């Protein structure tokens, strides 16, 4: 199941197909609350069947974006379109968009069945149709045996599935999920993430999820929009966000990263650019941008792409090296993270613990060199 999902995902890239029109479009949207700008002239396109994640710190405008799509807020400027239609003036209940709230928003006095049926009853659907849809939803979230229980008689994960079934029963084109797994413990969260992906693929509904949890976004999303202060900083599939962050902000927000300051040696780019650094000397780094001589930039690389060289060990040909001292060692079972202090900076190397026992492990205060392949460097001009 997981492999086939992966295969589907690796070929799914509607955003690269110029012939495809997006399902949801934010077109120069601004949302102000008094003097505060929650969303600032933001443009964004989301495609059908995407599992789209809005990621960013609290207050960056994620919920506001969702509420604008659901129709609970109206833009101060710009347009929100769904399937090409401007949603201005379309009330929330007339939009093919539904919001899944956290599981504690279930009605405690109603059975699972009646919770799921609630939106359909409000819509005034015929009783027979409601019965059929509720049965299908119970089957979908594997809760057939729990139809007559009340929320407090269910586990946290089961309650989450009821909330999902309730939101999906109305057959929305777009389902909005605001921190959907926030109430679950870590293990259950991971299980539920895979369940959600499988279910979304099966139904073909477009999911837009708000989260502040980067691992969750990395695991589930087809694309991630990283937000900062009401703006989208980068939109890309998870591996691109991780391997080719567009700015210092994105690089530091997702995963651990080493970042050193550098100056462009001579005008160059796109292509290989020579930069001067204090602790690693002159480096050659690839970039997509044209850079000016003397421009201040950062060179970044991930801890797991860093090797630790001990006294007498040679770096592979062409690799950059940085001399330092081991300051901290964090043993995580599968990985060990070493914090190496070099020129006043704390740099990290993450090493997989492939062997069970190591005869002479790297230790505190040991002088080492960090080695990095030039292809692991990312140049950040902003
Ligand atoms: P996030 O979901 O990323 O945490 P929000 O979209 O909830 O961010 O909020 C973005 C900004 O807009 C915040 O600074 C918040 O205080 C402000 N904001 C959101 N809703 C309102 C509101 N109803 N009235 C006034 N300010 C609001």
XYZ file of C-alpha atoms and ligand atoms in Angstrom:
409
model
C 0.000 0.000 0.000
C 2.690 2.443 1.002
C 4.845 1.731 -2.063
C 1.967 2.246 -4.465
C 1.135 5.517 -2.718
C 4.730 6.583 -3.134
C 4.622 5.694 -6.817
C 1.452 7.699 -7.346
C 2.957 10.618 -5.465
C 6.214 10.655 -7.381
C 4.428 11.120 -10.696
C 1.769 13.508 -9.383
C 2.797 17.048 -10.323
C -0.148 18.968 -11.833
C 1.582 22.252 -10.982
C 4.179 21.435 -13.661
C 1.505 20.929 -16.329
C 0.717 24.222 -18.066
C -2.446 22.683 -19.591
C -4.015 22.146 -16.156
C -5.987 24.886 -14.422
C -5.708 25.080 -10.639
C -8.738 24.313 -8.467
C -8.142 27.051 -5.903
C -6.545 30.391 -6.704
C -5.674 33.187 -4.303
C -5.151 36.157 -6.580
C -3.394 39.098 -4.913
C -5.293 38.569 -1.669
C -4.885 40.948 1.257
C -6.749 40.572 4.547
C -6.563 43.321 7.136
C -7.963 43.368 10.659
C -7.882 47.046 11.583
C -4.245 48.116 11.431
C -3.028 44.514 11.265
C -2.353 42.799 7.918
C -2.939 39.058 8.359
C -2.472 38.217 4.653
C -0.429 40.520 2.401
C -0.978 40.594 -1.378
C -0.718 36.832 -1.573
C -1.053 34.747 -4.746
C -1.195 30.971 -4.619
C -2.599 28.133 -6.774
C -3.719 24.744 -5.440
C -4.504 21.853 -7.814
C -7.182 19.204 -7.700
C -6.214 16.126 -5.615
C -3.377 17.952 -3.908
C -2.610 17.427 -0.243
C -1.509 20.990 0.267
C 0.099 22.100 3.518
C 0.259 25.647 4.859
C 3.226 25.740 7.194
C 4.528 28.566 9.322
C 4.772 29.908 12.864
C 1.731 30.968 14.842
C 0.242 34.217 13.574
C 1.658 34.011 10.010
C -1.828 33.934 8.454
C -2.499 30.221 7.845
C -5.960 30.103 9.425
C -6.932 33.354 7.774
C -6.140 31.841 4.365
C -8.398 28.882 5.158
C -11.195 31.047 6.478
C -11.060 33.136 3.302
C -11.557 29.978 1.237
C -14.301 28.627 3.486
C -16.086 31.959 3.309
C -15.910 32.899 6.995
C -13.858 35.963 6.004
C -13.864 38.209 2.951
C -10.669 39.612 1.374
C -9.834 43.294 1.936
C -8.379 43.193 -1.599
C -7.894 40.549 -4.299
C -9.937 37.496 -5.221
C -10.343 33.879 -4.155
C -11.403 31.583 -7.017
C -12.611 27.994 -7.038
C -12.688 26.130 -10.370
C -12.366 29.494 -12.093
C -15.305 31.081 -10.275
C -14.836 34.139 -8.054
C -16.149 33.181 -4.622
C -16.975 36.766 -3.606
C -20.562 36.836 -2.399
C -20.917 33.024 -2.219
C -21.889 32.194 1.393
C -19.963 29.449 3.245
C -22.705 26.803 2.999
C -22.931 27.258 -0.781
C -19.198 26.672 -1.292
C -18.009 23.123 -2.131
C -15.559 23.510 0.735
C -15.784 22.011 4.187
C -13.690 22.440 7.273
C -12.713 19.616 9.576
C -12.504 20.807 13.120
C -10.578 19.075 15.860
C -12.250 16.081 17.434
C -13.301 17.973 20.555
C -15.791 19.832 18.375
C -17.963 16.685 18.146
C -21.384 16.872 19.804
C -20.956 14.953 23.070
C -24.640 14.046 23.465
C -24.993 12.617 19.936
C -24.000 9.147 18.745
C -21.255 8.705 16.177
C -23.913 8.129 13.532
C -25.802 11.326 14.343
C -22.599 13.328 14.544
C -21.709 12.240 11.010
C -25.254 12.876 9.780
C -25.468 16.327 11.349
C -24.424 18.458 8.358
C -26.580 16.413 5.988
C -29.640 16.765 8.223
C -29.054 20.523 8.364
C -28.891 20.558 4.570
C -32.280 18.813 4.491
C -31.194 15.818 2.423
C -33.721 12.943 2.105
C -33.513 10.477 5.004
C -32.613 7.546 2.782
C -29.695 9.417 1.235
C -28.442 10.481 4.672
C -28.583 6.856 5.831
C -26.589 5.692 2.815
C -23.945 8.382 3.086
C -23.467 7.869 6.812
C -23.081 4.113 6.291
C -20.495 4.729 3.572
C -18.599 7.140 5.826
C -18.625 4.731 8.783
C -17.156 2.101 6.487
C -14.582 4.518 5.101
C -13.202 5.376 8.534
C -13.675 1.794 9.804
C -16.103 2.681 12.566
C -19.120 0.560 11.532
C -19.070 -1.178 14.905
C -19.133 2.141 16.775
C -22.123 3.819 15.155
C -24.142 3.977 18.371
C -21.417 5.084 20.724
C -20.973 8.613 21.971
C -17.704 10.506 21.576
C -16.592 9.938 25.197
C -16.806 6.166 24.602
C -14.191 6.365 21.841
C -10.392 6.639 21.800
C -8.719 9.852 20.649
C -7.925 8.348 17.248
C -11.508 7.134 16.773
C -12.903 10.551 17.652
C -10.580 12.041 15.061
C -11.975 9.658 12.460
C -15.548 10.652 13.355
C -14.628 14.307 12.859
C -13.151 13.420 9.481
C -16.200 11.386 8.446
C -18.484 14.234 9.471
C -16.518 16.684 7.327
C -16.355 14.343 4.324
C -20.034 13.326 4.431
C -20.961 16.554 2.681
C -18.728 15.538 -0.226
C -16.724 18.737 -0.436
C -14.373 19.371 -3.365
C -11.913 20.858 -0.909
C -11.492 19.751 2.683
C -9.767 22.175 5.021
C -8.033 20.645 8.007
C -6.824 22.967 10.769
C -4.192 21.200 12.905
C -6.189 17.983 12.457
C -3.897 15.761 14.489
C -3.091 18.259 17.221
C -4.998 16.363 19.893
C -3.322 12.998 19.257
C -0.202 11.572 20.868
C 2.910 11.013 18.783
C 2.437 7.356 17.837
C -1.204 7.795 16.941
C -0.355 10.918 14.966
C 2.026 8.973 12.762
C -0.489 6.191 12.135
C -3.224 8.712 11.405
C -0.993 10.597 8.964
C -0.685 7.516 6.767
C -4.401 6.774 7.094
C -5.222 10.308 6.014
C -2.964 10.095 2.959
C -4.482 6.758 1.897
C -8.007 8.056 2.358
C -7.361 11.278 0.502
C -5.868 9.388 -2.443
C -8.844 7.040 -2.537
C -11.460 9.804 -2.453
C -9.620 12.200 -4.730
C -10.685 15.141 -2.563
C -8.316 18.102 -2.414
C -6.968 18.589 1.107
C -5.593 21.837 2.444
C -4.031 21.354 5.842
C -2.795 23.917 8.316
C -0.011 22.816 10.581
C 2.885 24.229 12.525
C 4.451 20.744 12.647
C 7.102 20.490 9.939
C 7.374 16.678 10.134
C 3.652 16.372 9.573
C 3.793 18.623 6.520
C 6.851 16.788 5.163
C 5.172 13.384 5.551
C 1.766 14.181 4.153
C 1.910 17.029 1.682
C 2.221 16.967 -2.089
C 3.404 20.577 -1.746
C 4.145 22.859 1.158
C 3.672 26.613 1.255
C 6.021 28.070 3.844
C 4.546 31.287 5.205
C 6.008 34.262 7.042
C 4.070 37.346 8.177
C 1.135 36.997 5.805
C 3.231 36.050 2.785
C 4.197 32.843 1.058
C 7.972 32.522 1.017
C 8.254 29.269 -0.966
C 5.853 26.717 -2.458
C 7.332 23.356 -3.434
C 7.154 19.589 -2.823
C 8.690 18.527 0.515
C 12.028 17.291 -0.900
C 12.573 20.612 -2.701
C 11.715 22.627 0.404
C 14.230 20.523 2.308
C 17.039 20.227 -0.260
C 16.690 23.588 -2.001
C 15.248 26.114 0.446
C 14.788 29.505 -1.207
C 15.697 31.690 1.744
C 17.403 31.624 5.137
C 13.984 31.638 6.733
C 12.814 28.481 4.916
C 16.176 26.768 5.491
C 16.048 27.388 9.226
C 12.341 26.682 9.600
C 12.471 23.149 8.159
C 14.834 20.687 9.814
C 18.279 21.352 11.217
C 20.737 23.257 9.078
C 24.256 24.650 9.291
C 24.531 28.200 8.058
C 27.686 30.272 7.598
C 28.057 33.824 6.339
C 29.896 34.381 3.060
C 30.807 37.112 0.558
C 30.616 36.642 -3.193
C 34.215 36.764 -4.507
C 33.422 37.942 -8.047
C 30.194 38.622 -9.936
C 28.848 35.297 -11.224
C 25.815 33.062 -11.629
C 23.589 31.429 -12.449
C 25.954 28.481 -12.058
C 29.002 28.031 -9.873
C 29.905 31.010 -7.696
C 33.054 31.427 -5.595
C 32.381 32.763 -2.122
C 34.727 33.644 0.728
C 34.004 32.364 4.212
C 35.902 32.867 7.431
C 35.897 29.302 8.692
C 35.870 27.263 5.471
C 37.956 29.509 3.198
C 36.888 29.903 -0.424
C 33.990 27.671 -1.535
C 32.422 27.058 -4.911
C 28.627 26.843 -4.646
C 25.929 26.385 -7.298
C 23.161 28.955 -7.544
C 20.230 29.825 -9.824
C 20.762 33.529 -9.327
C 23.085 36.206 -10.640
C 25.147 37.608 -7.783
C 27.248 40.755 -7.471
C 30.849 40.888 -6.254
C 30.985 41.497 -2.500
C 27.327 40.528 -1.983
C 26.613 39.116 1.462
C 25.135 35.593 1.265
C 24.878 32.469 3.402
C 26.103 28.979 2.647
C 23.972 26.246 4.195
C 24.104 22.475 4.419
C 22.304 19.770 6.353
C 23.887 17.985 9.349
C 23.340 14.552 7.785
C 25.416 15.593 4.772
C 28.373 16.341 7.038
C 31.184 13.875 7.738
C 33.386 13.947 10.802
C 37.104 13.460 10.120
C 39.335 12.512 13.015
C 43.060 13.222 13.363
C 44.880 11.699 10.389
C 41.740 11.104 8.287
C 41.637 12.546 4.776
C 38.662 14.333 3.225
C 37.408 12.980 -0.123
C 38.893 14.951 -3.047
C 37.206 18.303 -3.598
C 35.345 18.366 -0.283
C 35.398 21.443 1.919
C 36.694 21.031 5.470
C 36.197 23.009 8.666
C 38.339 22.447 11.754
C 36.647 22.512 15.149
C 36.145 20.857 18.518
C 33.393 18.475 19.595
C 31.276 20.332 22.104
C 28.140 18.235 22.497
C 27.070 14.720 21.583
C 23.390 13.820 21.355
C 22.777 10.083 21.091
C 19.370 9.411 19.536
C 19.638 5.646 19.020
C 19.472 5.585 15.251
C 21.463 8.793 14.839
C 24.057 10.681 16.837
C 24.252 14.446 16.504
C 27.610 16.069 17.134
C 27.841 19.771 17.843
C 31.218 20.993 16.691
C 32.357 24.495 17.598
C 34.357 26.146 14.808
C 35.302 29.830 14.758
C 32.643 30.594 17.382
C 29.865 28.833 15.407
C 28.007 25.740 16.523
C 27.833 23.369 13.551
C 26.060 20.042 13.508
C 26.951 16.690 12.040
C 24.387 13.886 12.192
C 25.878 10.430 11.833
C 23.838 7.251 11.349
C 24.673 4.604 13.920
C 25.139 1.804 11.415
C 27.320 -0.366 13.655
C 26.123 -1.478 17.081
C 29.439 -0.902 18.813
C 32.228 1.437 17.802
C 35.642 0.762 19.292
C 36.842 4.316 19.772
C 33.876 6.665 19.448
C 34.251 10.386 18.764
C 34.308 12.085 22.134
C 33.866 15.464 23.855
C 36.600 18.065 23.255
C 38.119 15.985 20.469
C 39.606 18.126 17.686
C 37.950 17.088 14.419
C 37.309 18.403 10.924
C 33.898 18.538 9.332
C 33.869 17.570 5.660
C 31.135 18.533 3.200
C 30.770 17.739 -0.509
C 30.382 20.916 -2.598
C 27.113 19.512 -4.011
C 25.635 19.567 -0.484
C 25.959 23.343 -0.206
C 22.985 25.613 -0.785
C 23.613 29.288 -1.449
C 21.096 31.626 0.164
C 21.066 35.163 -1.177
C 18.078 36.223 0.955
P -2.040 31.425 12.062
O -3.190 30.583 11.666
O -0.866 31.285 11.122
O -1.636 31.256 13.477
P -3.890 33.612 11.794
O -4.354 33.550 10.384
O -4.787 33.034 12.834
O -2.442 32.964 11.904
O -3.606 35.123 12.179
C -2.813 36.003 11.395
C -2.760 37.367 12.076
O -4.043 37.994 12.005
C -2.408 37.299 13.544
O -1.560 38.367 13.851
C -3.741 37.430 14.252
O -3.587 38.067 15.479
C -4.552 38.294 13.292
N -5.986 37.930 13.339
C -6.533 36.764 12.957
N -7.872 36.775 13.100
C -8.190 38.000 13.590
C -9.407 38.647 13.946
N -10.602 38.033 13.819
N -9.331 39.914 14.416
C -8.155 40.552 14.522
N -6.979 40.007 14.208
C -6.968 38.741 13.742
